[in-house]
Short mmCIF file of C-alpha atoms in Angstrom, two decimals:
data_model
loop_
_atom_site.label_atom_id
_atom_site.label_comp_id
_atom_site.label_asym_id
_atom_site.label_seq_id
_atom_site.Cartn_x
_atom_site.Cartn_y
_atom_site.Cartn_z
CA MET A 27 33.49 -46.19 -8.57
CA ILE A 28 34.00 -43.53 -5.84
CA ASP A 29 36.27 -40.75 -7.09
CA ALA A 30 39.14 -39.10 -5.21
CA GLY A 31 37.14 -35.92 -4.67
CA TYR A 32 34.40 -37.91 -2.95
CA ASN A 33 36.95 -39.60 -0.68
CA ARG A 34 38.36 -36.20 0.22
CA ARG A 35 34.91 -34.85 1.13
CA MET A 36 34.29 -37.96 3.22
CA GLU A 37 37.48 -37.30 5.18
CA LEU A 38 36.53 -33.67 5.79
CA ASP A 39 32.93 -34.27 6.91
CA PRO A 40 32.01 -37.97 7.04
CA ARG A 41 28.66 -37.37 8.71
CA ARG A 42 27.37 -34.79 6.23
CA THR A 43 28.72 -36.72 3.24
CA ALA A 44 26.99 -39.91 4.37
CA ILE A 45 23.71 -38.09 4.99
CA GLU A 46 23.66 -36.52 1.55
CA ARG A 47 24.74 -39.72 -0.21
CA ASN A 48 22.04 -41.74 1.54
CA ARG A 49 19.38 -39.10 0.94
CA GLN A 50 20.04 -39.27 -2.78
CA ALA A 51 20.26 -43.06 -2.77
CA TRP A 52 16.93 -43.48 -0.99
CA ASN A 53 15.30 -40.94 -3.28
CA ASP A 54 16.40 -43.15 -6.18
CA LEU A 55 15.29 -46.37 -4.47
CA ALA A 56 11.90 -44.86 -3.62
CA ARG A 57 11.33 -43.84 -7.22
CA GLN A 58 12.33 -47.32 -8.38
CA GLY A 59 9.76 -48.83 -6.03
CA VAL A 60 12.12 -51.31 -4.36
CA PRO A 61 10.50 -53.60 -1.73
CA LEU A 62 11.63 -51.43 1.21
CA ALA A 63 9.96 -48.40 -0.39
CA ARG A 64 6.59 -49.95 -1.15
CA PRO A 65 3.56 -48.56 0.70
CA ALA A 66 1.36 -50.65 2.96
CA THR A 67 -1.25 -52.77 1.22
CA ALA A 68 -4.98 -53.16 1.86
CA ALA A 69 -4.17 -56.46 3.59
CA ASP A 70 -1.81 -54.62 5.96
CA PHE A 71 -4.51 -52.11 6.83
CA ALA A 72 -6.94 -54.93 7.62
CA ASP A 73 -4.89 -55.60 10.77
CA PRO A 74 -2.42 -52.70 11.09
CA LEU A 75 -1.15 -53.50 14.56
CA ARG A 76 -0.22 -57.03 13.57
CA ALA A 77 1.52 -55.65 10.47
CA VAL A 78 3.80 -53.29 12.44
CA ASP A 79 4.06 -55.12 15.77
CA PRO A 80 3.87 -58.83 14.92
CA ASP A 81 5.75 -59.96 18.03
CA GLY A 82 3.87 -57.64 20.39
CA TRP A 83 6.98 -55.87 21.69
CA LEU A 84 5.55 -52.38 21.24
CA ARG A 85 2.33 -53.32 22.99
CA ARG A 86 4.26 -54.96 25.80
CA GLY A 87 6.55 -51.97 26.19
CA LEU A 88 3.60 -49.59 26.32
CA GLY A 89 1.69 -51.59 28.90
CA GLY A 90 -0.67 -53.46 26.60
CA SER A 91 -2.39 -50.72 24.62
CA VAL A 92 -0.98 -48.44 21.90
CA VAL A 93 -4.11 -46.32 21.41
CA GLY A 94 -3.41 -42.61 21.80
CA LYS A 95 0.33 -43.12 22.33
CA ARG A 96 2.73 -40.62 20.79
CA VAL A 97 5.07 -42.55 18.52
CA LEU A 98 8.06 -41.51 16.45
CA CYS A 99 8.74 -43.70 13.40
CA LEU A 100 12.43 -42.98 12.93
CA ALA A 101 14.12 -43.25 9.53
CA ALA A 102 10.89 -44.95 8.51
CA GLY A 103 9.45 -43.27 5.41
CA GLY A 104 8.07 -45.21 2.48
CA GLY A 105 4.33 -45.24 3.06
CA ARG A 106 4.17 -48.18 5.44
CA GLN A 107 5.30 -47.61 9.02
CA GLY A 108 3.71 -44.24 9.68
CA PRO A 109 0.27 -44.83 8.15
CA LEU A 110 -0.07 -48.27 9.75
CA HIS A 111 0.83 -46.96 13.21
CA VAL A 112 -1.81 -44.25 12.77
CA ALA A 113 -4.37 -46.83 11.66
CA ALA A 114 -3.59 -48.79 14.85
CA GLY A 115 -4.61 -45.76 16.92
CA MET A 116 -1.34 -43.93 17.59
CA GLU A 117 -0.35 -40.27 17.16
CA VAL A 118 2.55 -40.52 14.74
CA THR A 119 5.52 -38.50 13.57
CA VAL A 120 7.67 -39.88 10.76
CA VAL A 121 11.29 -38.81 10.34
CA ASP A 122 13.24 -39.64 7.21
CA VAL A 123 16.17 -38.06 5.37
CA SER A 124 14.62 -38.79 1.96
CA GLU A 125 11.93 -36.49 0.62
CA ALA A 126 10.82 -39.17 -1.85
CA MET A 127 10.24 -41.65 0.98
CA LEU A 128 8.26 -39.05 2.93
CA GLU A 129 6.18 -38.29 -0.16
CA LYS A 130 5.02 -41.91 -0.13
CA ASP A 131 3.82 -41.42 3.45
CA ARG A 132 2.04 -38.22 2.46
CA ALA A 133 0.28 -39.94 -0.43
CA VAL A 134 -0.88 -42.90 1.68
CA ALA A 135 -2.02 -40.62 4.50
CA GLU A 136 -4.09 -38.53 2.12
CA ALA A 137 -5.61 -41.58 0.47
CA ARG A 138 -6.46 -43.14 3.85
CA GLY A 139 -7.48 -39.97 5.65
CA CYS A 140 -4.65 -40.42 8.17
CA ARG A 141 -3.27 -37.53 10.20
CA LEU A 142 0.50 -37.85 9.97
CA ARG A 143 3.29 -35.46 10.93
CA LEU A 144 6.28 -35.64 8.58
CA CYS A 145 9.78 -34.34 9.28
CA GLN A 146 12.71 -34.46 6.85
CA THR A 147 15.95 -34.72 8.78
CA SER A 148 18.70 -37.21 9.57
CA MET A 149 18.19 -39.72 12.35
CA ASP A 150 20.99 -38.16 14.44
CA ASP A 151 19.52 -34.64 14.36
CA LEU A 152 16.02 -34.45 15.85
CA SER A 153 16.33 -30.80 16.86
CA GLU A 154 12.89 -30.04 15.39
CA LEU A 155 11.35 -32.35 18.00
CA ARG A 156 10.83 -31.53 21.67
CA ASP A 157 12.44 -33.14 24.69
CA ASP A 158 10.37 -35.97 26.21
CA GLU A 159 7.84 -35.71 23.38
CA PHE A 160 7.18 -39.39 22.63
CA ASP A 161 5.98 -42.49 24.43
CA ALA A 162 7.78 -44.73 21.95
CA VAL A 163 10.29 -44.62 19.12
CA VAL A 164 10.10 -47.31 16.45
CA GLN A 165 13.08 -47.66 14.10
CA PRO A 166 13.18 -50.19 11.27
CA VAL A 167 16.59 -51.30 9.99
CA SER A 168 18.44 -48.04 9.28
CA SER A 169 21.17 -47.38 11.85
CA CYS A 170 23.69 -48.77 9.33
CA TYR A 171 23.37 -45.49 7.39
CA ALA A 172 24.54 -43.40 10.37
CA SER A 173 28.27 -42.88 10.80
CA ASP A 174 27.85 -42.65 14.60
CA VAL A 175 25.10 -44.76 16.15
CA ALA A 176 25.75 -43.20 19.57
CA ALA A 177 24.56 -39.86 18.22
CA VAL A 178 21.32 -41.51 17.09
CA TYR A 179 20.81 -43.04 20.53
CA ARG A 180 21.37 -39.70 22.26
CA GLU A 181 18.71 -38.03 20.13
CA VAL A 182 16.27 -40.88 20.69
CA ALA A 183 16.83 -40.64 24.45
CA ARG A 184 16.23 -36.90 24.38
CA VAL A 185 12.88 -37.05 22.58
CA LEU A 186 11.59 -40.05 24.58
CA ARG A 187 9.80 -39.42 27.86
CA PRO A 188 11.30 -41.12 30.93
CA GLY A 189 10.08 -44.70 30.84
CA GLY A 190 9.44 -44.54 27.10
CA VAL A 191 10.31 -47.49 24.88
CA TYR A 192 12.58 -47.80 21.88
CA VAL A 193 11.99 -50.69 19.47
CA SER A 194 14.78 -50.82 16.91
CA GLN A 195 16.14 -53.20 14.30
CA HIS A 196 19.71 -53.27 13.03
CA LYS A 197 21.88 -55.16 10.60
CA THR A 198 24.15 -57.42 12.63
CA PRO A 199 27.89 -56.70 12.53
CA THR A 200 28.71 -60.16 11.18
CA SER A 201 26.19 -59.82 8.39
CA LEU A 202 27.83 -56.58 7.29
CA GLN A 203 31.25 -58.24 7.44
CA ALA A 204 30.19 -61.21 5.33
CA ALA A 205 29.97 -61.74 1.59
CA SER A 206 26.58 -61.24 -0.01
CA ARG A 207 26.21 -64.96 -0.81
CA LEU A 208 27.83 -68.32 -0.16
CA SER A 209 31.00 -69.23 -2.04
CA GLY A 210 31.20 -72.12 -4.47
CA ASN A 211 32.17 -74.57 -1.72
CA GLY A 212 29.17 -73.59 0.41
CA ALA A 213 31.04 -71.40 2.91
CA LEU A 214 30.30 -67.82 3.87
CA GLU A 215 33.39 -65.62 3.81
CA LEU A 216 34.05 -62.74 6.20
CA ARG A 217 35.42 -60.00 3.98
CA THR A 218 35.45 -56.90 6.19
CA PRO A 219 37.40 -56.64 9.48
CA TYR A 220 35.28 -56.33 12.60
CA TYR A 221 37.04 -53.09 13.57
CA HIS A 222 36.58 -51.51 10.16
CA GLU A 223 36.33 -47.71 10.30
CA GLY A 224 34.47 -45.53 7.83
CA PRO A 225 31.95 -46.58 5.19
CA LEU A 226 31.82 -50.19 4.12
CA PRO A 227 33.16 -51.27 0.73
CA PRO A 228 30.48 -51.68 -1.97
CA SER A 229 28.67 -55.01 -2.01
CA ASP A 230 27.13 -57.13 -4.72
CA PRO A 231 23.34 -56.58 -4.89
CA CYS A 232 21.55 -58.66 -2.26
CA ARG A 233 18.70 -58.51 0.26
CA THR A 234 20.90 -57.15 3.04
CA ARG A 235 22.65 -54.30 1.21
CA GLU A 236 20.96 -51.41 -0.59
CA PRO A 237 22.60 -50.19 -3.82
CA GLY A 238 23.95 -46.66 -3.87
CA THR A 239 23.94 -46.19 -0.11
CA LEU A 240 26.82 -45.64 2.31
CA GLU A 241 26.68 -48.08 5.21
CA PHE A 242 28.65 -48.37 8.44
CA LEU A 243 29.45 -51.40 10.58
CA HIS A 244 28.50 -50.84 14.23
CA ARG A 245 30.03 -53.32 16.66
CA TRP A 246 28.04 -54.99 19.43
CA GLU A 247 29.65 -52.73 22.03
CA GLN A 248 28.28 -49.77 20.06
CA LEU A 249 24.84 -51.26 19.38
CA ILE A 250 24.19 -52.56 22.91
CA GLY A 251 26.73 -50.74 25.06
CA GLY A 252 25.84 -47.50 23.32
CA LEU A 253 22.20 -47.94 24.29
CA CYS A 254 23.15 -48.43 27.93
CA ARG A 255 25.43 -45.39 27.88
CA ALA A 256 22.59 -43.30 26.42
CA GLY A 257 20.38 -44.06 29.41
CA PHE A 258 18.50 -47.18 28.28
CA VAL A 259 18.06 -50.66 29.68
CA VAL A 260 17.63 -53.53 27.23
CA GLU A 261 14.47 -55.50 28.00
CA ASP A 262 14.54 -57.94 25.11
CA LEU A 263 16.63 -58.91 22.10
CA GLY A 264 15.71 -61.14 19.18
CA GLU A 265 17.26 -62.37 15.95
CA PRO A 266 14.48 -62.76 13.37
CA SER A 267 15.09 -65.94 11.40
CA HIS A 268 15.34 -65.80 7.60
CA ALA A 269 16.90 -69.23 7.23
CA GLU A 270 13.82 -70.82 5.66
CA GLU A 271 13.45 -68.22 2.92
CA PRO A 272 14.20 -69.35 -0.63
CA GLY A 273 17.28 -68.47 -2.65
CA ASP A 274 20.58 -66.88 -1.71
CA HIS A 275 19.14 -64.89 1.20
CA GLY A 276 17.82 -67.98 2.98
CA GLN A 277 21.02 -69.94 2.39
CA ARG A 278 23.14 -67.09 3.71
CA SER A 279 20.87 -66.63 6.73
CA ARG A 280 21.59 -70.21 7.84
CA TYR A 281 25.11 -69.06 8.65
CA VAL A 282 24.53 -65.56 10.00
CA ALA A 283 21.52 -63.76 11.41
CA PRO A 284 21.05 -60.73 9.15
CA TYR A 285 19.15 -58.60 11.67
CA VAL A 286 18.72 -58.02 15.39
CA ARG A 287 15.67 -56.52 17.10
CA ILE A 288 16.06 -54.69 20.42
CA LEU A 289 13.47 -53.54 22.94
CA ALA A 290 14.92 -50.89 25.25
CA ARG A 291 13.50 -48.49 27.82
CA ARG A 292 14.76 -45.03 28.73
CA VAL A 293 15.48 -44.97 32.45
CA LEU A 294 18.30 -42.48 33.04
CA ALA A 295 17.46 -38.89 32.24
CA ALA A 296 20.72 -37.39 33.53
CA ASP A 297 23.13 -39.22 31.23
CA VAL A 298 21.51 -38.49 27.87
CA ARG A 299 22.36 -34.76 27.71
CA ARG A 300 26.08 -34.93 28.40
#
């Protein structure tokens, strides 16, 4: 239960409250060893590029080769993304708000002899990073934890070189609106209005919602239109299918795509610093 004092703090500074709440939540999840906080395995390191770029979007965006490219893994701690991108030949910086998630990266890097730059900050404040510093930004599903996705996009645009690529994954708006599982009659209920403001109501535990976190619903005009307004063009968009997976998650995914993957390229330098 969220107390009245918490609600008051959220009203006064929603961004800072969400950042701190999610930092603590992901510290807890990392220590619990949930699937999203489990380091890469030996099998992953056997073919690291396939593990992190199974559809080839990053390779395509970078002209075919990733070797020597400067890559930012954004909101991507946990001991998987950063070390695997290094193993595939890239120069990698990992940003995450959770110190426990970054510690997993540090441990894997030390064990594997990887050179990895780690930075603890929120995804909408990359002030420690230089303008035009990266060839690519890779962001696993995490924008739902930011109260303002446009602020994330502006920071990504700033640190990407002109022509750089941004490969991101997001929870779809409809998935965040919907119940965590099908109802007794086999239907999937929409429980949250599309134009909901502020953090989402708590959800029952499920694959698409992380316990203890504060999440925000970003509409399509914010997810896609916001990218365009930040100086990007969208080059590809995909909806990874989970419909054949067993259990509640697979059944639910037959009705709504849980995630969307976007390949975008920074083309307009003038608009991103307004």
